[in-house]
Amino acid sequence: MRIRLMVSQGCDEINLLHSEEPWVYKIRTLRIELRSLGATVMSARTWIVVAAILLGGIGGTLYHQYAVRRPQPWNAGAITATYVGTQLLEIDPSNARLQLSYELQNNTDTDYRLADGPGVVVMSRMVNDGGLSSQDDVRLAFPTFLPARQRVRATLNLPRQFKWPAKGDAPLQNKLKDFINQRLSGIDGFVLFDQGDRCQIEFPRGWQPLKLASAAD
């Protein structure tokens, strides 16, 4: 940088004139350009961050909706059932109850609670085509707790409206047995669906012609 001193006559005024070399100007211009470039880069990064946040939020929302709406497959191997026996009990003089007992095996490392409720549906599996039917009123007799890797007894109830035969009334006893046996003849077993845990339990057929038993409800 050169500094030139100029003194005018009759005046004490001093002017300093500055002149810059071309390289000084180039450096300042370069600094301005770098600052502008930095601002542009920061602006681009900001937009990238904002776009990433928006896309992440949209993707998370879509994934959540898809995961919630997409039904999980039924787990048919977590709990297995083995037939134990059948009983026909008197509820009152006009109603009977067929009880099917099973032994449940929890094949998982997690405890499982099985209870009758809105999310639990028991359906009949038909002999002719293996399809399912909800025409029979089948329910769990009582809530059941299945510890991990343990076996527990469970019971299915099938209530029936039927006049309970008196002792010695063989014709009515036979009629009652025939009625129950006919209702079960087309059934190959029962299937329980726990909609909350997506658990499917197959209760296989194993019953023989019924024997009457009288017991209090």
mmCIF file with all atom_site columns, C-alpha atoms in Angstrom:
data_model
loop_
_atom_site.group_PDB
_atom_site.id
_atom_site.type_symbol
_atom_site.label_atom_id
_atom_site.label_alt_id
_atom_site.label_comp_id
_atom_site.label_asym_id
_atom_site.label_entity_id
_atom_site.label_seq_id
_atom_site.pdbx_PDB_ins_code
_atom_site.Cartn_x
_atom_site.Cartn_y
_atom_site.Cartn_z
_atom_site.occupancy
_atom_site.B_iso_or_equiv
_atom_site.pdbx_formal_charge
_atom_site.auth_seq_id
_atom_site.auth_comp_id
_atom_site.auth_asym_id
_atom_site.auth_atom_id
_atom_site.pdbx_PDB_model_num
ATOM 1   C CA . MET A 1 1   ? 0.000   0.000   0.000  1.00 0.00 ? 1   MET A CA 1
ATOM 2   C CA . ARG A 1 2   ? 1.279   3.435   -0.897 1.00 0.00 ? 2   ARG A CA 1
ATOM 3   C CA . ILE A 1 3   ? 0.406   6.516   1.137  1.00 0.00 ? 3   ILE A CA 1
ATOM 4   C CA . ARG A 1 4   ? 0.673   9.842   -0.561 1.00 0.00 ? 4   ARG A CA 1
ATOM 5   C CA . LEU A 1 5   ? 0.757   13.022  1.525  1.00 0.00 ? 5   LEU A CA 1
ATOM 6   C CA . MET A 1 6   ? -0.664  16.164  0.002  1.00 0.00 ? 6   MET A CA 1
ATOM 7   C CA . VAL A 1 7   ? -0.379  19.612  1.646  1.00 0.00 ? 7   VAL A CA 1
ATOM 8   C CA . SER A 1 8   ? -2.269  22.486  0.110  1.00 0.00 ? 8   SER A CA 1
ATOM 9   C CA . GLN A 1 9   ? -0.972  26.024  0.294  1.00 0.00 ? 9   GLN A CA 1
ATOM 10  C CA . GLY A 1 10  ? -2.380  28.284  2.987  1.00 0.00 ? 10  GLY A CA 1
ATOM 11  C CA . CYS A 1 11  ? -4.050  25.347  4.629  1.00 0.00 ? 11  CYS A CA 1
ATOM 12  C CA . ASP A 1 12  ? -3.096  22.936  7.338  1.00 0.00 ? 12  ASP A CA 1
ATOM 13  C CA . GLU A 1 13  ? -5.304  20.277  5.887  1.00 0.00 ? 13  GLU A CA 1
ATOM 14  C CA . ILE A 1 14  ? -3.616  17.022  5.207  1.00 0.00 ? 14  ILE A CA 1
ATOM 15  C CA . ASN A 1 15  ? -5.189  14.412  3.000  1.00 0.00 ? 15  ASN A CA 1
ATOM 16  C CA . LEU A 1 16  ? -4.141  10.849  3.019  1.00 0.00 ? 16  LEU A CA 1
ATOM 17  C CA . LEU A 1 17  ? -4.835  9.139   -0.248 1.00 0.00 ? 17  LEU A CA 1
ATOM 18  C CA . HIS A 1 18  ? -4.925  5.430   -0.195 1.00 0.00 ? 18  HIS A CA 1
ATOM 19  C CA . SER A 1 19  ? -4.309  3.326   -3.182 1.00 0.00 ? 19  SER A CA 1
ATOM 20  C CA . GLU A 1 20  ? -4.457  -0.444  -3.265 1.00 0.00 ? 20  GLU A CA 1
ATOM 21  C CA . GLU A 1 21  ? -2.542  -2.856  -5.292 1.00 0.00 ? 21  GLU A CA 1
ATOM 22  C CA . PRO A 1 22  ? -4.579  -5.168  -7.564 1.00 0.00 ? 22  PRO A CA 1
ATOM 23  C CA . TRP A 1 23  ? -3.732  -8.249  -5.441 1.00 0.00 ? 23  TRP A CA 1
ATOM 24  C CA . VAL A 1 24  ? -5.258  -6.569  -2.378 1.00 0.00 ? 24  VAL A CA 1
ATOM 25  C CA . TYR A 1 25  ? -8.501  -6.127  -4.253 1.00 0.00 ? 25  TYR A CA 1
ATOM 26  C CA . LYS A 1 26  ? -8.389  -9.702  -5.410 1.00 0.00 ? 26  LYS A CA 1
ATOM 27  C CA . ILE A 1 27  ? -7.962  -10.930 -1.834 1.00 0.00 ? 27  ILE A CA 1
ATOM 28  C CA . ARG A 1 28  ? -10.947 -8.916  -0.635 1.00 0.00 ? 28  ARG A CA 1
ATOM 29  C CA . THR A 1 29  ? -13.008 -10.137 -3.568 1.00 0.00 ? 29  THR A CA 1
ATOM 30  C CA . LEU A 1 30  ? -11.992 -13.701 -2.775 1.00 0.00 ? 30  LEU A CA 1
ATOM 31  C CA . ARG A 1 31  ? -13.053 -13.234 0.855  1.00 0.00 ? 31  ARG A CA 1
ATOM 32  C CA . ILE A 1 32  ? -16.442 -11.949 -0.240 1.00 0.00 ? 32  ILE A CA 1
ATOM 33  C CA . GLU A 1 33  ? -16.865 -14.861 -2.618 1.00 0.00 ? 33  GLU A CA 1
ATOM 34  C CA . LEU A 1 34  ? -15.869 -17.356 0.097  1.00 0.00 ? 34  LEU A CA 1
ATOM 35  C CA . ARG A 1 35  ? -18.345 -15.816 2.521  1.00 0.00 ? 35  ARG A CA 1
ATOM 36  C CA . SER A 1 36  ? -21.069 -16.000 -0.096 1.00 0.00 ? 36  SER A CA 1
ATOM 37  C CA . LEU A 1 37  ? -20.138 -19.589 -0.871 1.00 0.00 ? 37  LEU A CA 1
ATOM 38  C CA . GLY A 1 38  ? -20.187 -20.461 2.848  1.00 0.00 ? 38  GLY A CA 1
ATOM 39  C CA . ALA A 1 39  ? -23.625 -18.938 3.236  1.00 0.00 ? 39  ALA A CA 1
ATOM 40  C CA . THR A 1 40  ? -24.812 -20.946 0.227  1.00 0.00 ? 40  THR A CA 1
ATOM 41  C CA . VAL A 1 41  ? -23.368 -24.171 1.662  1.00 0.00 ? 41  VAL A CA 1
ATOM 42  C CA . MET A 1 42  ? -24.960 -23.514 5.054  1.00 0.00 ? 42  MET A CA 1
ATOM 43  C CA . SER A 1 43  ? -28.278 -22.774 3.373  1.00 0.00 ? 43  SER A CA 1
ATOM 44  C CA . ALA A 1 44  ? -28.059 -26.032 1.386  1.00 0.00 ? 44  ALA A CA 1
ATOM 45  C CA . ARG A 1 45  ? -27.213 -27.986 4.542  1.00 0.00 ? 45  ARG A CA 1
ATOM 46  C CA . THR A 1 46  ? -30.156 -26.430 6.349  1.00 0.00 ? 46  THR A CA 1
ATOM 47  C CA . TRP A 1 47  ? -32.501 -27.461 3.574  1.00 0.00 ? 47  TRP A CA 1
ATOM 48  C CA . ILE A 1 48  ? -31.045 -30.973 3.558  1.00 0.00 ? 48  ILE A CA 1
ATOM 49  C CA . VAL A 1 49  ? -31.580 -31.286 7.325  1.00 0.00 ? 49  VAL A CA 1
ATOM 50  C CA . VAL A 1 50  ? -35.143 -29.966 7.077  1.00 0.00 ? 50  VAL A CA 1
ATOM 51  C CA . ALA A 1 51  ? -35.901 -32.302 4.164  1.00 0.00 ? 51  ALA A CA 1
ATOM 52  C CA . ALA A 1 52  ? -34.434 -35.266 6.070  1.00 0.00 ? 52  ALA A CA 1
ATOM 53  C CA . ILE A 1 53  ? -36.578 -34.481 9.115  1.00 0.00 ? 53  ILE A CA 1
ATOM 54  C CA . LEU A 1 54  ? -39.725 -34.164 7.001  1.00 0.00 ? 54  LEU A CA 1
ATOM 55  C CA . LEU A 1 55  ? -39.025 -37.369 5.085  1.00 0.00 ? 55  LEU A CA 1
ATOM 56  C CA . GLY A 1 56  ? -38.208 -39.200 8.305  1.00 0.00 ? 56  GLY A CA 1
ATOM 57  C CA . GLY A 1 57  ? -41.454 -38.050 9.898  1.00 0.00 ? 57  GLY A CA 1
ATOM 58  C CA . ILE A 1 58  ? -43.510 -39.041 6.862  1.00 0.00 ? 58  ILE A CA 1
ATOM 59  C CA . GLY A 1 59  ? -41.736 -42.392 6.599  1.00 0.00 ? 59  GLY A CA 1
ATOM 60  C CA . GLY A 1 60  ? -42.222 -43.098 10.289 1.00 0.00 ? 60  GLY A CA 1
ATOM 61  C CA . THR A 1 61  ? -45.902 -42.250 10.081 1.00 0.00 ? 61  THR A CA 1
ATOM 62  C CA . LEU A 1 62  ? -46.437 -44.451 7.025  1.00 0.00 ? 62  LEU A CA 1
ATOM 63  C CA . TYR A 1 63  ? -44.513 -47.323 8.615  1.00 0.00 ? 63  TYR A CA 1
ATOM 64  C CA . HIS A 1 64  ? -46.498 -47.032 11.840 1.00 0.00 ? 64  HIS A CA 1
ATOM 65  C CA . GLN A 1 65  ? -49.795 -47.017 9.987  1.00 0.00 ? 65  GLN A CA 1
ATOM 66  C CA . TYR A 1 66  ? -48.715 -49.925 7.801  1.00 0.00 ? 66  TYR A CA 1
ATOM 67  C CA . ALA A 1 67  ? -47.442 -51.953 10.761 1.00 0.00 ? 67  ALA A CA 1
ATOM 68  C CA . VAL A 1 68  ? -50.636 -51.307 12.739 1.00 0.00 ? 68  VAL A CA 1
ATOM 69  C CA . ARG A 1 69  ? -52.980 -52.119 9.885  1.00 0.00 ? 69  ARG A CA 1
ATOM 70  C CA . ARG A 1 70  ? -51.078 -55.124 8.599  1.00 0.00 ? 70  ARG A CA 1
ATOM 71  C CA . PRO A 1 71  ? -52.259 -58.209 10.545 1.00 0.00 ? 71  PRO A CA 1
ATOM 72  C CA . GLN A 1 72  ? -49.597 -60.463 11.966 1.00 0.00 ? 72  GLN A CA 1
ATOM 73  C CA . PRO A 1 73  ? -49.757 -64.176 11.042 1.00 0.00 ? 73  PRO A CA 1
ATOM 74  C CA . TRP A 1 74  ? -51.386 -66.555 13.502 1.00 0.00 ? 74  TRP A CA 1
ATOM 75  C CA . ASN A 1 75  ? -48.962 -68.478 15.700 1.00 0.00 ? 75  ASN A CA 1
ATOM 76  C CA . ALA A 1 76  ? -50.279 -72.046 15.695 1.00 0.00 ? 76  ALA A CA 1
ATOM 77  C CA . GLY A 1 77  ? -47.272 -73.686 17.335 1.00 0.00 ? 77  GLY A CA 1
ATOM 78  C CA . ALA A 1 78  ? -46.838 -71.658 20.516 1.00 0.00 ? 78  ALA A CA 1
ATOM 79  C CA . ILE A 1 79  ? -49.432 -73.708 22.447 1.00 0.00 ? 79  ILE A CA 1
ATOM 80  C CA . THR A 1 80  ? -50.549 -77.230 21.603 1.00 0.00 ? 80  THR A CA 1
ATOM 81  C CA . ALA A 1 81  ? -53.470 -79.181 23.085 1.00 0.00 ? 81  ALA A CA 1
ATOM 82  C CA . THR A 1 82  ? -53.968 -82.893 23.781 1.00 0.00 ? 82  THR A CA 1
ATOM 83  C CA . TYR A 1 83  ? -57.421 -84.387 24.354 1.00 0.00 ? 83  TYR A CA 1
ATOM 84  C CA . VAL A 1 84  ? -58.029 -85.819 27.843 1.00 0.00 ? 84  VAL A CA 1
ATOM 85  C CA . GLY A 1 85  ? -61.733 -86.617 28.275 1.00 0.00 ? 85  GLY A CA 1
ATOM 86  C CA . THR A 1 86  ? -65.403 -85.637 28.033 1.00 0.00 ? 86  THR A CA 1
ATOM 87  C CA . GLN A 1 87  ? -68.174 -85.186 30.579 1.00 0.00 ? 87  GLN A CA 1
ATOM 88  C CA . LEU A 1 88  ? -71.860 -84.333 30.272 1.00 0.00 ? 88  LEU A CA 1
ATOM 89  C CA . LEU A 1 89  ? -73.108 -82.413 33.322 1.00 0.00 ? 89  LEU A CA 1
ATOM 90  C CA . GLU A 1 90  ? -76.497 -81.170 34.464 1.00 0.00 ? 90  GLU A CA 1
ATOM 91  C CA . ILE A 1 91  ? -76.695 -77.403 34.877 1.00 0.00 ? 91  ILE A CA 1
ATOM 92  C CA . ASP A 1 92  ? -80.394 -77.360 35.750 1.00 0.00 ? 92  ASP A CA 1
ATOM 93  C CA . PRO A 1 93  ? -83.381 -79.577 34.818 1.00 0.00 ? 93  PRO A CA 1
ATOM 94  C CA . SER A 1 94  ? -83.610 -77.934 31.370 1.00 0.00 ? 94  SER A CA 1
ATOM 95  C CA . ASN A 1 95  ? -79.925 -77.461 30.506 1.00 0.00 ? 95  ASN A CA 1
ATOM 96  C CA . ALA A 1 96  ? -76.888 -79.678 30.115 1.00 0.00 ? 96  ALA A CA 1
ATOM 97  C CA . ARG A 1 97  ? -73.250 -78.830 29.677 1.00 0.00 ? 97  ARG A CA 1
ATOM 98  C CA . LEU A 1 98  ? -70.735 -80.782 27.686 1.00 0.00 ? 98  LEU A CA 1
ATOM 99  C CA . GLN A 1 99  ? -67.191 -80.430 29.007 1.00 0.00 ? 99  GLN A CA 1
ATOM 100 C CA . LEU A 1 100 ? -64.143 -81.293 26.921 1.00 0.00 ? 100 LEU A CA 1
ATOM 101 C CA . SER A 1 101 ? -60.898 -81.476 28.883 1.00 0.00 ? 101 SER A CA 1
ATOM 102 C CA . TYR A 1 102 ? -57.499 -80.862 27.304 1.00 0.00 ? 102 TYR A CA 1
ATOM 103 C CA . GLU A 1 103 ? -53.914 -80.607 28.398 1.00 0.00 ? 103 GLU A CA 1
ATOM 104 C CA . LEU A 1 104 ? -52.186 -77.500 27.054 1.00 0.00 ? 104 LEU A CA 1
ATOM 105 C CA . GLN A 1 105 ? -48.448 -77.338 26.441 1.00 0.00 ? 105 GLN A CA 1
ATOM 106 C CA . ASN A 1 106 ? -46.737 -73.942 26.383 1.00 0.00 ? 106 ASN A CA 1
ATOM 107 C CA . ASN A 1 107 ? -43.895 -74.385 23.892 1.00 0.00 ? 107 ASN A CA 1
ATOM 108 C CA . THR A 1 108 ? -42.465 -70.883 24.357 1.00 0.00 ? 108 THR A CA 1
ATOM 109 C CA . ASP A 1 109 ? -40.179 -69.195 26.870 1.00 0.00 ? 109 ASP A CA 1
ATOM 110 C CA . THR A 1 110 ? -42.914 -66.710 27.770 1.00 0.00 ? 110 THR A CA 1
ATOM 111 C CA . ASP A 1 111 ? -45.788 -67.082 30.242 1.00 0.00 ? 111 ASP A CA 1
ATOM 112 C CA . TYR A 1 112 ? -49.224 -66.998 28.656 1.00 0.00 ? 112 TYR A CA 1
ATOM 113 C CA . ARG A 1 113 ? -52.639 -66.102 30.099 1.00 0.00 ? 113 ARG A CA 1
ATOM 114 C CA . LEU A 1 114 ? -55.705 -67.581 28.449 1.00 0.00 ? 114 LEU A CA 1
ATOM 115 C CA . ALA A 1 115 ? -59.106 -66.188 29.418 1.00 0.00 ? 115 ALA A CA 1
ATOM 116 C CA . ASP A 1 116 ? -62.521 -65.876 27.837 1.00 0.00 ? 116 ASP A CA 1
ATOM 117 C CA . GLY A 1 117 ? -63.273 -62.389 26.535 1.00 0.00 ? 117 GLY A CA 1
ATOM 118 C CA . PRO A 1 118 ? -64.090 -60.250 23.461 1.00 0.00 ? 118 PRO A CA 1
ATOM 119 C CA . GLY A 1 119 ? -60.705 -60.983 21.897 1.00 0.00 ? 119 GLY A CA 1
ATOM 120 C CA . VAL A 1 120 ? -60.960 -64.761 22.279 1.00 0.00 ? 120 VAL A CA 1
ATOM 121 C CA . VAL A 1 121 ? -63.006 -66.772 19.781 1.00 0.00 ? 121 VAL A CA 1
ATOM 122 C CA . VAL A 1 122 ? -63.522 -70.546 19.753 1.00 0.00 ? 122 VAL A CA 1
ATOM 123 C CA . MET A 1 123 ? -64.727 -72.118 16.503 1.00 0.00 ? 123 MET A CA 1
ATOM 124 C CA . SER A 1 124 ? -65.527 -75.656 15.384 1.00 0.00 ? 124 SER A CA 1
ATOM 125 C CA . ARG A 1 125 ? -63.412 -77.327 12.728 1.00 0.00 ? 125 ARG A CA 1
ATOM 126 C CA . MET A 1 126 ? -65.631 -79.386 10.446 1.00 0.00 ? 126 MET A CA 1
ATOM 127 C CA . VAL A 1 127 ? -64.879 -82.955 9.407  1.00 0.00 ? 127 VAL A CA 1
ATOM 128 C CA . ASN A 1 128 ? -66.078 -82.720 5.802  1.00 0.00 ? 128 ASN A CA 1
ATOM 129 C CA . ASP A 1 129 ? -63.808 -79.947 4.509  1.00 0.00 ? 129 ASP A CA 1
ATOM 130 C CA . GLY A 1 130 ? -61.677 -78.809 7.457  1.00 0.00 ? 130 GLY A CA 1
ATOM 131 C CA . GLY A 1 131 ? -63.400 -75.426 7.441  1.00 0.00 ? 131 GLY A CA 1
ATOM 132 C CA . LEU A 1 132 ? -64.374 -73.418 10.518 1.00 0.00 ? 132 LEU A CA 1
ATOM 133 C CA . SER A 1 133 ? -67.842 -72.791 11.911 1.00 0.00 ? 133 SER A CA 1
ATOM 134 C CA . SER A 1 134 ? -69.038 -70.422 14.621 1.00 0.00 ? 134 SER A CA 1
ATOM 135 C CA . GLN A 1 135 ? -72.501 -71.973 14.968 1.00 0.00 ? 135 GLN A CA 1
ATOM 136 C CA . ASP A 1 136 ? -71.666 -73.774 18.204 1.00 0.00 ? 136 ASP A CA 1
ATOM 137 C CA . ASP A 1 137 ? -71.478 -71.829 21.455 1.00 0.00 ? 137 ASP A CA 1
ATOM 138 C CA . VAL A 1 138 ? -68.054 -72.941 22.700 1.00 0.00 ? 138 VAL A CA 1
ATOM 139 C CA . ARG A 1 139 ? -66.290 -71.181 25.568 1.00 0.00 ? 139 ARG A CA 1
ATOM 140 C CA . LEU A 1 140 ? -63.424 -71.624 27.964 1.00 0.00 ? 140 LEU A CA 1
ATOM 141 C CA . ALA A 1 141 ? -64.616 -73.001 31.282 1.00 0.00 ? 141 ALA A CA 1
ATOM 142 C CA . PHE A 1 142 ? -62.217 -70.850 33.324 1.00 0.00 ? 142 PHE A CA 1
ATOM 143 C CA . PRO A 1 143 ? -59.148 -68.609 32.886 1.00 0.00 ? 143 PRO A CA 1
ATOM 144 C CA . THR A 1 144 ? -55.896 -70.511 32.535 1.00 0.00 ? 144 THR A CA 1
ATOM 145 C CA . PHE A 1 145 ? -52.327 -69.461 33.276 1.00 0.00 ? 145 PHE A CA 1
ATOM 146 C CA . LEU A 1 146 ? -49.670 -71.275 31.256 1.00 0.00 ? 146 LEU A CA 1
ATOM 147 C CA . PRO A 1 147 ? -46.124 -70.852 32.576 1.00 0.00 ? 147 PRO A CA 1
ATOM 148 C CA . ALA A 1 148 ? -43.331 -71.038 30.028 1.00 0.00 ? 148 ALA A CA 1
ATOM 149 C CA . ARG A 1 149 ? -42.508 -74.623 28.963 1.00 0.00 ? 149 ARG A CA 1
ATOM 150 C CA . GLN A 1 150 ? -45.198 -76.085 31.273 1.00 0.00 ? 150 GLN A CA 1
ATOM 151 C CA . ARG A 1 151 ? -48.346 -78.193 30.836 1.00 0.00 ? 151 ARG A CA 1
ATOM 152 C CA . VAL A 1 152 ? -51.733 -77.090 32.220 1.00 0.00 ? 152 VAL A CA 1
ATOM 153 C CA . ARG A 1 153 ? -55.251 -78.568 32.141 1.00 0.00 ? 153 ARG A CA 1
ATOM 154 C CA . ALA A 1 154 ? -57.967 -76.530 30.381 1.00 0.00 ? 154 ALA A CA 1
ATOM 155 C CA . THR A 1 155 ? -61.657 -77.156 29.654 1.00 0.00 ? 155 THR A CA 1
ATOM 156 C CA . LEU A 1 156 ? -64.045 -76.173 26.879 1.00 0.00 ? 156 LEU A CA 1
ATOM 157 C CA . ASN A 1 157 ? -67.752 -75.821 27.636 1.00 0.00 ? 157 ASN A CA 1
ATOM 158 C CA . LEU A 1 158 ? -70.575 -76.547 25.177 1.00 0.00 ? 158 LEU A CA 1
ATOM 159 C CA . PRO A 1 159 ? -73.916 -75.678 26.827 1.00 0.00 ? 159 PRO A CA 1
ATOM 160 C CA . ARG A 1 160 ? -77.024 -77.408 25.445 1.00 0.00 ? 160 ARG A CA 1
ATOM 161 C CA . GLN A 1 161 ? -80.709 -76.847 26.158 1.00 0.00 ? 161 GLN A CA 1
ATOM 162 C CA . PHE A 1 162 ? -82.103 -80.269 26.907 1.00 0.00 ? 162 PHE A CA 1
ATOM 163 C CA . LYS A 1 163 ? -84.372 -81.756 29.534 1.00 0.00 ? 163 LYS A CA 1
ATOM 164 C CA . TRP A 1 164 ? -82.185 -83.723 31.893 1.00 0.00 ? 164 TRP A CA 1
ATOM 165 C CA . PRO A 1 165 ? -83.408 -87.323 32.140 1.00 0.00 ? 165 PRO A CA 1
ATOM 166 C CA . ALA A 1 166 ? -84.508 -88.710 35.474 1.00 0.00 ? 166 ALA A CA 1
ATOM 167 C CA . LYS A 1 167 ? -82.835 -91.755 36.948 1.00 0.00 ? 167 LYS A CA 1
ATOM 168 C CA . GLY A 1 168 ? -84.126 -94.911 35.341 1.00 0.00 ? 168 GLY A CA 1
ATOM 169 C CA . ASP A 1 169 ? -85.453 -93.049 32.303 1.00 0.00 ? 169 ASP A CA 1
ATOM 170 C CA . ALA A 1 170 ? -83.347 -95.006 29.797 1.00 0.00 ? 170 ALA A CA 1
ATOM 171 C CA . PRO A 1 171 ? -85.157 -93.776 26.648 1.00 0.00 ? 171 PRO A CA 1
ATOM 172 C CA . LEU A 1 172 ? -84.544 -90.122 27.535 1.00 0.00 ? 172 LEU A CA 1
ATOM 173 C CA . GLN A 1 173 ? -80.954 -90.867 28.543 1.00 0.00 ? 173 GLN A CA 1
ATOM 174 C CA . ASN A 1 174 ? -80.307 -92.483 25.201 1.00 0.00 ? 174 ASN A CA 1
ATOM 175 C CA . LYS A 1 175 ? -82.017 -89.603 23.421 1.00 0.00 ? 175 LYS A CA 1
ATOM 176 C CA . LEU A 1 176 ? -79.758 -87.137 25.174 1.00 0.00 ? 176 LEU A CA 1
ATOM 177 C CA . LYS A 1 177 ? -76.625 -89.123 24.331 1.00 0.00 ? 177 LYS A CA 1
ATOM 178 C CA . ASP A 1 178 ? -77.679 -89.465 20.709 1.00 0.00 ? 178 ASP A CA 1
ATOM 179 C CA . PHE A 1 179 ? -78.368 -85.756 20.495 1.00 0.00 ? 179 PHE A CA 1
ATOM 180 C CA . ILE A 1 180 ? -74.890 -84.822 21.801 1.00 0.00 ? 180 ILE A CA 1
ATOM 181 C CA . ASN A 1 181 ? -73.127 -87.448 19.727 1.00 0.00 ? 181 ASN A CA 1
ATOM 182 C CA . GLN A 1 182 ? -74.851 -86.276 16.569 1.00 0.00 ? 182 GLN A CA 1
ATOM 183 C CA . ARG A 1 183 ? -73.833 -82.703 17.246 1.00 0.00 ? 183 ARG A CA 1
ATOM 184 C CA . LEU A 1 184 ? -70.216 -83.790 17.660 1.00 0.00 ? 184 LEU A CA 1
ATOM 185 C CA . SER A 1 185 ? -70.141 -86.271 14.798 1.00 0.00 ? 185 SER A CA 1
ATOM 186 C CA . GLY A 1 186 ? -69.424 -83.619 12.180 1.00 0.00 ? 186 GLY A CA 1
ATOM 187 C CA . ILE A 1 187 ? -66.817 -81.812 14.284 1.00 0.00 ? 187 ILE A CA 1
ATOM 188 C CA . ASP A 1 188 ? -63.141 -82.676 13.943 1.00 0.00 ? 188 ASP A CA 1
ATOM 189 C CA . GLY A 1 189 ? -62.072 -80.461 16.832 1.00 0.00 ? 189 GLY A CA 1
ATOM 190 C CA . PHE A 1 190 ? -62.080 -76.857 17.963 1.00 0.00 ? 190 PHE A CA 1
ATOM 191 C CA . VAL A 1 191 ? -59.821 -73.891 17.294 1.00 0.00 ? 191 VAL A CA 1
ATOM 192 C CA . LEU A 1 192 ? -59.238 -71.029 19.713 1.00 0.00 ? 192 LEU A CA 1
ATOM 193 C CA . PHE A 1 193 ? -58.088 -67.658 18.343 1.00 0.00 ? 193 PHE A CA 1
ATOM 194 C CA . ASP A 1 194 ? -56.589 -65.131 20.764 1.00 0.00 ? 194 ASP A CA 1
ATOM 195 C CA . GLN A 1 195 ? -56.706 -61.965 18.688 1.00 0.00 ? 195 GLN A CA 1
ATOM 196 C CA . GLY A 1 196 ? -54.611 -59.935 21.134 1.00 0.00 ? 196 GLY A CA 1
ATOM 197 C CA . ASP A 1 197 ? -51.580 -62.249 20.994 1.00 0.00 ? 197 ASP A CA 1
ATOM 198 C CA . ARG A 1 198 ? -52.371 -63.667 17.534 1.00 0.00 ? 198 ARG A CA 1
ATOM 199 C CA . CYS A 1 199 ? -52.248 -67.133 19.088 1.00 0.00 ? 199 CYS A CA 1
ATOM 200 C CA . GLN A 1 200 ? -54.081 -70.082 17.507 1.00 0.00 ? 200 GLN A CA 1
ATOM 201 C CA . ILE A 1 201 ? -54.704 -73.228 19.562 1.00 0.00 ? 201 ILE A CA 1
ATOM 202 C CA . GLU A 1 202 ? -55.975 -76.412 17.932 1.00 0.00 ? 202 GLU A CA 1
ATOM 203 C CA . PHE A 1 203 ? -58.124 -78.647 20.190 1.00 0.00 ? 203 PHE A CA 1
ATOM 204 C CA . PRO A 1 204 ? -58.196 -81.987 18.323 1.00 0.00 ? 204 PRO A CA 1
ATOM 205 C CA . ARG A 1 205 ? -61.009 -84.501 18.309 1.00 0.00 ? 205 ARG A CA 1
ATOM 206 C CA . GLY A 1 206 ? -60.639 -87.472 20.657 1.00 0.00 ? 206 GLY A CA 1
ATOM 207 C CA . TRP A 1 207 ? -64.014 -88.067 22.262 1.00 0.00 ? 207 TRP A CA 1
ATOM 208 C CA . GLN A 1 208 ? -65.896 -91.339 22.308 1.00 0.00 ? 208 GLN A CA 1
ATOM 209 C CA . PRO A 1 209 ? -69.626 -92.043 22.863 1.00 0.00 ? 209 PRO A CA 1
ATOM 210 C CA . LEU A 1 210 ? -70.651 -90.084 25.959 1.00 0.00 ? 210 LEU A CA 1
ATOM 211 C CA . LYS A 1 211 ? -71.315 -91.369 29.450 1.00 0.00 ? 211 LYS A CA 1
ATOM 212 C CA . LEU A 1 212 ? -73.703 -89.417 31.632 1.00 0.00 ? 212 LEU A CA 1
ATOM 213 C CA . ALA A 1 213 ? -72.521 -87.785 34.838 1.00 0.00 ? 213 ALA A CA 1
ATOM 214 C CA . SER A 1 214 ? -74.588 -85.673 37.194 1.00 0.00 ? 214 SER A CA 1
ATOM 215 C CA . ALA A 1 215 ? -72.845 -82.851 39.032 1.00 0.00 ? 215 ALA A CA 1
ATOM 216 C CA . ALA A 1 216 ? -73.689 -79.465 40.469 1.00 0.00 ? 216 ALA A CA 1
ATOM 217 C CA . ASP A 1 217 ? -72.866 -76.454 38.306 1.00 0.00 ? 217 ASP A CA 1
#
